[in-house]
XYZ file of C-alpha atoms in Angstrom:
424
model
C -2.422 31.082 6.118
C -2.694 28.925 9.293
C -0.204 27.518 12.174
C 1.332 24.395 11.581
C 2.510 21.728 13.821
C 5.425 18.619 12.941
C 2.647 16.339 13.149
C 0.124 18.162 10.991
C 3.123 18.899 8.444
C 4.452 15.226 8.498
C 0.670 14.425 7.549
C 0.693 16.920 4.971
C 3.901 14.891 3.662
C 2.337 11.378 3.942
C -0.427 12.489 1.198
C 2.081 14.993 -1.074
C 5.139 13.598 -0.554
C 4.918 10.757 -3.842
C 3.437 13.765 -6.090
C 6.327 15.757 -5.271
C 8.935 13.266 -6.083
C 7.177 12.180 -8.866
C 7.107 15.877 -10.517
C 11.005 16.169 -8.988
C 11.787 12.859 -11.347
C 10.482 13.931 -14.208
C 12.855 17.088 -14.303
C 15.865 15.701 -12.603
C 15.278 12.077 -14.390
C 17.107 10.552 -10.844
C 14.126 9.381 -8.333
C 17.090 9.111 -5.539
C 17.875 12.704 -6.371
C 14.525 13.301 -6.756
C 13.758 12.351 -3.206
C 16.345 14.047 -1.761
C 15.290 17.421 -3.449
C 12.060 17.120 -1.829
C 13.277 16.115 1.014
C 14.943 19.177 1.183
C 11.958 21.521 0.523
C 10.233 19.686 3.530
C 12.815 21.370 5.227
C 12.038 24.420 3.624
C 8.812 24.479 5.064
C 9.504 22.989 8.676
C 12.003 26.076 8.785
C 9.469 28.603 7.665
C 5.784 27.750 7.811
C 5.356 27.844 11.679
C 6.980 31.188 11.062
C 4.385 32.545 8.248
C 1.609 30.127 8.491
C 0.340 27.478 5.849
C 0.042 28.211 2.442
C -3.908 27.738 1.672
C -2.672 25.069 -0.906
C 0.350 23.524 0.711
C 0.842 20.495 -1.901
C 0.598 22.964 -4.624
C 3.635 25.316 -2.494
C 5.847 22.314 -1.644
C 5.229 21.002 -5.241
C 6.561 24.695 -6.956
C 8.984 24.990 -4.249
C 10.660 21.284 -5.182
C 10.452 22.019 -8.525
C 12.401 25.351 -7.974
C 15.048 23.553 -6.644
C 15.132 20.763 -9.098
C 16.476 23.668 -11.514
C 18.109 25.211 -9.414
C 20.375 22.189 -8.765
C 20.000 21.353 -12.924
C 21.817 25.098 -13.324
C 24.405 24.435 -10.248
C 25.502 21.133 -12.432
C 25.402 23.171 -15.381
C 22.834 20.521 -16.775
C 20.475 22.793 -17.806
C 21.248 23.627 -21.609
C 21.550 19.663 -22.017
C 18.362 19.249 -20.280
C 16.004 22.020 -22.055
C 15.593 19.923 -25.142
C 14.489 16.966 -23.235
C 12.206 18.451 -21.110
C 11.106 21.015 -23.574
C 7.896 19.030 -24.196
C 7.005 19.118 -20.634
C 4.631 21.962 -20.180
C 5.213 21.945 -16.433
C 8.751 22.310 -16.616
C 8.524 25.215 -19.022
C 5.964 27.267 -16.645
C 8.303 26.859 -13.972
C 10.925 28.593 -15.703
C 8.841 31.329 -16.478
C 5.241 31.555 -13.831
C 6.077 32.811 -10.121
C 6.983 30.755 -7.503
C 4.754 28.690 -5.715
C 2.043 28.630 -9.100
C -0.505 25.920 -8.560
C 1.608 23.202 -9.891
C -0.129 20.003 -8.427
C -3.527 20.471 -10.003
C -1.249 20.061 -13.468
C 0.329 17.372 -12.413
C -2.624 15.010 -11.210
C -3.530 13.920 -14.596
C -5.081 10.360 -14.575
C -3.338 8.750 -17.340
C -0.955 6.446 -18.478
C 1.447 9.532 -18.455
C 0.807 9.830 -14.503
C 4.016 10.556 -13.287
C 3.379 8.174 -10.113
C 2.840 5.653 -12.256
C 5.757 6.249 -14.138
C 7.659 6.547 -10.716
C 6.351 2.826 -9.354
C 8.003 1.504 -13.177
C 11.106 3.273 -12.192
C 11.715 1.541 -9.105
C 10.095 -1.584 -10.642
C 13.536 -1.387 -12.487
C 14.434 -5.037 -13.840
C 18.207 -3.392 -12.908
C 16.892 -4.258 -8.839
C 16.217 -7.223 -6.910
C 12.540 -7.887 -6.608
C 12.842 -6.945 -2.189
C 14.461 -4.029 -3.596
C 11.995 -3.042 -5.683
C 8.709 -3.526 -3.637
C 10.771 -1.419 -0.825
C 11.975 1.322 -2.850
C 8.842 1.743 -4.416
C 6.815 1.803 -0.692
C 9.231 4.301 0.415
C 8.830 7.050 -2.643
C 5.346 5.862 -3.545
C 3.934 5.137 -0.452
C 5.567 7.598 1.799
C 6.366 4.947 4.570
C 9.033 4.635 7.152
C 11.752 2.448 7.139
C 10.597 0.315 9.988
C 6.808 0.268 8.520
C 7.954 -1.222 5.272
C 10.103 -4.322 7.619
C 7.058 -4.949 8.955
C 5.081 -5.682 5.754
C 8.195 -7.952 4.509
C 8.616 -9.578 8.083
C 12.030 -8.629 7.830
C 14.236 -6.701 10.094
C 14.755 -2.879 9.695
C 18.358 -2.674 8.973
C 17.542 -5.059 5.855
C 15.468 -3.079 4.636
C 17.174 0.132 4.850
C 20.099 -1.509 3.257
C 17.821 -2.704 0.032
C 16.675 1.119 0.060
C 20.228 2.527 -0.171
C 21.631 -0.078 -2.490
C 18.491 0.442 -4.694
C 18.248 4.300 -5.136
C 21.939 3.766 -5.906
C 22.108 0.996 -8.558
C 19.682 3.095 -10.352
C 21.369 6.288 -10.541
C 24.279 4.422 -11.568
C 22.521 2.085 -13.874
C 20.655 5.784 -15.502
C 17.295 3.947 -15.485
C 15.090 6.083 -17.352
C 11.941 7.691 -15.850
C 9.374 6.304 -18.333
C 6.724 4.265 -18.757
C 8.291 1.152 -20.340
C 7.359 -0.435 -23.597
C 5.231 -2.926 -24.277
C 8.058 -5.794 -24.271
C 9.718 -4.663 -21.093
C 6.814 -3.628 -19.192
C 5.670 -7.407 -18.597
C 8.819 -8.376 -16.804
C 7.773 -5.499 -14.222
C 4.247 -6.049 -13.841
C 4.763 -8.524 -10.914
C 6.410 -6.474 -8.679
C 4.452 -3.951 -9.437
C 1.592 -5.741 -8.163
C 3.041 -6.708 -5.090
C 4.030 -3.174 -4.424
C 0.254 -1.686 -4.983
C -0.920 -4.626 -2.572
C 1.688 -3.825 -0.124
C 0.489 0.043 -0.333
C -2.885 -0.772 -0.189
C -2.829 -3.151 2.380
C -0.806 -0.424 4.850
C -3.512 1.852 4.358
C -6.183 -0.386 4.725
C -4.783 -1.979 8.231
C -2.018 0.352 9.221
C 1.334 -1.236 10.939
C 1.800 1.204 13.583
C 0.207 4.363 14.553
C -2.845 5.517 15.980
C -4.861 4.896 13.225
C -6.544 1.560 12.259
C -6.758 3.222 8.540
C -5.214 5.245 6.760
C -7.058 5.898 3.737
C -5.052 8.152 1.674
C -2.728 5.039 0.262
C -5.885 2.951 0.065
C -7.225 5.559 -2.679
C -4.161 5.976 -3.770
C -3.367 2.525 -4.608
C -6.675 2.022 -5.859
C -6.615 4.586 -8.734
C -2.876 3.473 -9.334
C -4.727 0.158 -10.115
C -7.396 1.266 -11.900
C -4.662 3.516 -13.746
C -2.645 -0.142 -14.773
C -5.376 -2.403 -15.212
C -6.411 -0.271 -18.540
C -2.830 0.408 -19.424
C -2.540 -3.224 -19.421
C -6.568 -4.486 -20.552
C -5.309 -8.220 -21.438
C -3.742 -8.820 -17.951
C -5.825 -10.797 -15.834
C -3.775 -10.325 -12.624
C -4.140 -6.481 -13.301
C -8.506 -6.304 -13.036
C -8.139 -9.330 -10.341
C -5.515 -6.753 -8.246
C -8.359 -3.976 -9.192
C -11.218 -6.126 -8.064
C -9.440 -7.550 -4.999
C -8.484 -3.494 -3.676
C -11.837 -2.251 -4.291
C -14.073 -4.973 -2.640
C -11.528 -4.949 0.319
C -11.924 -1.187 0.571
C -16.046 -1.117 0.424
C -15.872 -2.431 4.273
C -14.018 0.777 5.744
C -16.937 2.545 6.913
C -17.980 -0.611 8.557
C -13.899 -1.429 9.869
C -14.220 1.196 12.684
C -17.000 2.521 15.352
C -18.366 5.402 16.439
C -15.023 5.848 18.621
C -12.541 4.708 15.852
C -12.009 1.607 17.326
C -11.421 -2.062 14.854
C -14.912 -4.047 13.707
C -14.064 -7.278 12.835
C -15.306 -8.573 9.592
C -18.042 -11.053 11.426
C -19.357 -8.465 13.462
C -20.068 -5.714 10.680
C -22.842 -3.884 9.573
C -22.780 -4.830 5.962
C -24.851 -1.843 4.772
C -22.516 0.501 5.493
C -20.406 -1.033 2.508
C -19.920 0.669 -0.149
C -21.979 -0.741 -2.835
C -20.404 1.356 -5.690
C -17.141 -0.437 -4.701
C -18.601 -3.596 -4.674
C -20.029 -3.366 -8.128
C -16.871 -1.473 -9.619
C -14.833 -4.704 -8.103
C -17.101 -6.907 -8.946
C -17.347 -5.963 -12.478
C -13.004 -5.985 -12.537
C -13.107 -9.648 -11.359
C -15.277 -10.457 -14.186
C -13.347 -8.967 -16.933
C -10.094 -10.751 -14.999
C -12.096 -14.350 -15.231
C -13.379 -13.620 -18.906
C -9.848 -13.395 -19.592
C -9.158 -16.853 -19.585
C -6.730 -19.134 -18.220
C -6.035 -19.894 -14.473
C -6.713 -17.031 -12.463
C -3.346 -15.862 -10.071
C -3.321 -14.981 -6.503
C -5.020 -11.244 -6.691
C -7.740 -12.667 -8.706
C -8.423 -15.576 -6.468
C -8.405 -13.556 -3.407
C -10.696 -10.910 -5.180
C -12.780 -14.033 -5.458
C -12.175 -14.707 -1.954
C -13.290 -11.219 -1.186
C -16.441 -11.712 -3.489
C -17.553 -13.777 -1.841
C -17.880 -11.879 1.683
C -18.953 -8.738 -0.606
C -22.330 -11.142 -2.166
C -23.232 -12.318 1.617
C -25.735 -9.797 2.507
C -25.149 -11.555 6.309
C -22.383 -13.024 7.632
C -24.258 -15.959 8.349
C -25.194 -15.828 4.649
C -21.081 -16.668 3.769
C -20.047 -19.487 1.275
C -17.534 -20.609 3.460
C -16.681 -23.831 1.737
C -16.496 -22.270 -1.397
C -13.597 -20.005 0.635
C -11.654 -22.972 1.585
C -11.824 -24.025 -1.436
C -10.465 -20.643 -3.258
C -7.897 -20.611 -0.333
C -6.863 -24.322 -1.683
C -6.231 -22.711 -5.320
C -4.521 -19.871 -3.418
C -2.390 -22.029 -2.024
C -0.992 -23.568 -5.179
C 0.285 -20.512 -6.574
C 1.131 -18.554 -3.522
C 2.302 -20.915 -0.732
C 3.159 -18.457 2.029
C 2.456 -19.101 5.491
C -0.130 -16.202 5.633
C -2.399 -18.158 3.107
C -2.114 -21.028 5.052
C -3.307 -18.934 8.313
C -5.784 -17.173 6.446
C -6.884 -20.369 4.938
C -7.032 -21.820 9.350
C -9.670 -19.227 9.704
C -11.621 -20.139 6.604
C -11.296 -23.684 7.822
C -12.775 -22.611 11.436
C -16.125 -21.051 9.885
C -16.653 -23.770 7.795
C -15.661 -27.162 9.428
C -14.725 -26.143 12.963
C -11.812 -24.554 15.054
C -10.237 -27.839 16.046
C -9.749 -28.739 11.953
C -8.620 -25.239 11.691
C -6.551 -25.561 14.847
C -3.863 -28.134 13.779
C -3.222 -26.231 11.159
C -2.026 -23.038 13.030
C -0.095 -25.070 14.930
C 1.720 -26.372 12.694
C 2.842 -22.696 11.425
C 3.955 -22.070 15.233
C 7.513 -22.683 14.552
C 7.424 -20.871 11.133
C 10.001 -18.380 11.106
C 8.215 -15.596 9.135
C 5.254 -15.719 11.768
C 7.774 -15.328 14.779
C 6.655 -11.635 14.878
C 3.211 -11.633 13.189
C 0.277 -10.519 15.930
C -2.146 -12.388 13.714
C -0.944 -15.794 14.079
C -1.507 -15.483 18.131
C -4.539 -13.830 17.556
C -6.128 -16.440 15.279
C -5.015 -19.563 17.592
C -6.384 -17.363 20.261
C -9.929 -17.040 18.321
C -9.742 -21.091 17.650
C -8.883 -21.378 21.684
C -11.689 -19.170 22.945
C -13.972 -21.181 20.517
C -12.756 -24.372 21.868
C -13.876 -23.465 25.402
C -10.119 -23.020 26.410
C -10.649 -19.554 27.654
C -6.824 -19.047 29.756
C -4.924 -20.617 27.056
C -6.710 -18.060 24.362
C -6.156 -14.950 26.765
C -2.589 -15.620 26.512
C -2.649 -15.874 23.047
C -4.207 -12.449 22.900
C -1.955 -10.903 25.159
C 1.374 -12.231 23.049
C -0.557 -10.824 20.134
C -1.060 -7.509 21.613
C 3.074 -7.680 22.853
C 3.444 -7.679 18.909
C 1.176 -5.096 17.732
C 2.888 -1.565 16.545
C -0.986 -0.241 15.498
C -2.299 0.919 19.079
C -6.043 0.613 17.860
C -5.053 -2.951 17.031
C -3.461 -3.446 19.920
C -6.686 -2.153 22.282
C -8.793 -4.472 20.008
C -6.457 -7.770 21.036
C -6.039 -6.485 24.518
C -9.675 -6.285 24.781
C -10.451 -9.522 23.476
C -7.734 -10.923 26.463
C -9.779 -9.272 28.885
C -13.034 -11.492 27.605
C -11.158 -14.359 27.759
C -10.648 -13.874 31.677
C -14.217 -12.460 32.332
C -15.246 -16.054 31.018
């Protein structure tokens, strides 16, 4: 056993938390339920591990512990006779009746197949029953283990929104009694794009986080990469699915290159490319192919896999088809016309034709009203400025970017890059 702090527990939570409610759902067939039990045996623990120390497992001990409770509350509601038959099959559930408390249930229930119960806890909240926002939030929240305010920021929407979708959505399903399943063939299509969006949203918090200390945080990067892998050969004739694969693991083979020696941002330019990870490059590489052998125009994750492919086969950055990116980022923006493509397309724009091309067309997104509160969009015209020789006009830009940061490693980075600005 060891002492335990909030911080060190909440941690423990970030990277346990989805199991647990994932093994709480399969019992209790309710993932709003389901949460709430576990939320509850976080209690448990905040009340009596700084007591008694850590348990030398403590995923395995808040896993047995949830699942205790889960039948406890299954006997309360006299559910439990009812229940037996359909959870008979579940080998889990039976050793739980039976083995001691706090038996090493998480090593059973990290299986990596189709029968993952994570993966059958994203198509729960993937729920046709929801609205699409409602689903991508509901499933960050369980899934992903984020906060409230963490999730607004990866909509650009406004907290109380979002905690409003959450509610309504953990409610409609318990009323609705949406299974906890993998669907079947038929149904599982009309899921499969918010289920996307929700392992891009995951993966994306992990691989820049919103707010924090930490420029990574690389336990929902894995995570949603398996959970990709995990779909992409649950569905094998999805393009989107490889292209999602492909686009999470080439993103994800710069992280030892992302940071420095003192955990502070790298930006892509300024990398030291062999520190990538080359088995992620090939493993996404090889994904993109089987997307593009697929057939048929390829959707936003596979074009910005492609995107990403083509940083991944520059061996410099000097070395970078940048045209061929603009390009992509012109496809891109056929299918997915957001005002992020568009600034991500500005930067492409920069590299390959020049900042002042690629400065008209951040201004134009100036007024936009999802990019009122997005650091990047300061940051980028800041970039453009600095390039243009316009040195006090880009160190304001940084500095409103850094205003708008929640991520204080991001935050450093932008203030830094202010402080250049006026040294020039």
């Amino acid at each position: 056993m060891q002492s335990i702090t909030d911080e060190a527990l909440s941690a423990i939570w970030r990277i346990e938390g989805a199991k647990i409610i994932a093994g709480v759902a399969r019992l209790v067939r309710d993932v709003g339920l389901a949460e709430e039990l576990a939320q509850d045996t976080l209690v448990t623990a905040l009340e009596h591990w700084p007591a008694v120390g850590v348990p030398d497992n403590p995923g395995a001990w808040l896993m047995a512990a949830a699942k205790n409770r889960a039948l406890d509350h299954l006997r309360r509601a006299k559910m439990l006779i009812e229940k037996h038959e359909e959870i008979g099959h579940d080998l889990e559930a039976q050793e739980a009746l039976v083995v001691p408390d706090f038996v090493d249930a998480l090593e059973a229930a990290q299986a990596d197949d189709i029968g993952d119960d994570l993966l059958r806890l994203i198509f729960t909240a993937c729920h046709p029953v929801l609205s699409t926002e409602a689903r991508v939030a509901l499933t960050l929240k369980l899934l992903g283990g984020l906060k409230t305010e963490e999730i607004a920021r990866a909509f650009l929407a406004s907290e109380p929104t979002i905690a409003q979708r959450i509610v309504r959505a953990k409610r409609t399903l318990t009323e609705a009694r949406v299974p906890f399943e993998i669907p079947d063939k038929e149904d599982r299509s009309q899921r499969l794009a918010s289920v996307f969006e929700v392992l891009y949203l995951i993966f994306n918090e992990g691989y820049t986080a919103t707010s924090g200390t930490d420029w990574m945080r690389p336990g929902l990067t894995n995570e949603a990469i398996r959970l990709g892998r995990i779909l992409s050969e649950l569905v094998p004739s999805e393009p989107e699915a490889h292209g999602l694969s492909a686009l999470m693991q080439l993103q994800a083979s710069r992280a030892n290159a992302r940071i420095d020696a003192s955990g502070n941002p790298v930006l892509l330019m300024d990398q030291d490319r062999s520190r990538w990870d080359r088995l992620l490059i090939r493993n996404g590489l090889h994904a993109l192919e089987r997307a593009e052998q697929l057939g048929g125009t390829l959707g936003p994750y596979a074009l910005q896999a492609a995107i990403a492919a083509c940083h991944a086969r520059a061996h410099a950055a000097k070395d970078t088809d940048w045209a061929r990116i603009v390009a992509l980022y012109d496809a891109l923006a056929q299918v997915m016309p957001t005002p992020v493509v568009q600034l991500n397309r500005a930067v492409a724009v920069s590299m390959a034709f020049g900042p002042e091309a690629a400065l008209e067309i951040v201004d134009a997104l100036n007024d936009h009203p999802q990019l009122q509160n997005y650091q990047w969009l300061p940051s980028v015209r800041g970039d453009f400025l600095a390039k243009l020789g316009r040195h006090s006009e880009a160190c304001a830009e940084f500095e409103r970017a850094a205003g708008l940061a929640q991520n204080d490693k991001e935050r450093s980075l932008l203030l830094n890059r202010a402080a250049l600005s006026k040294q020039v």
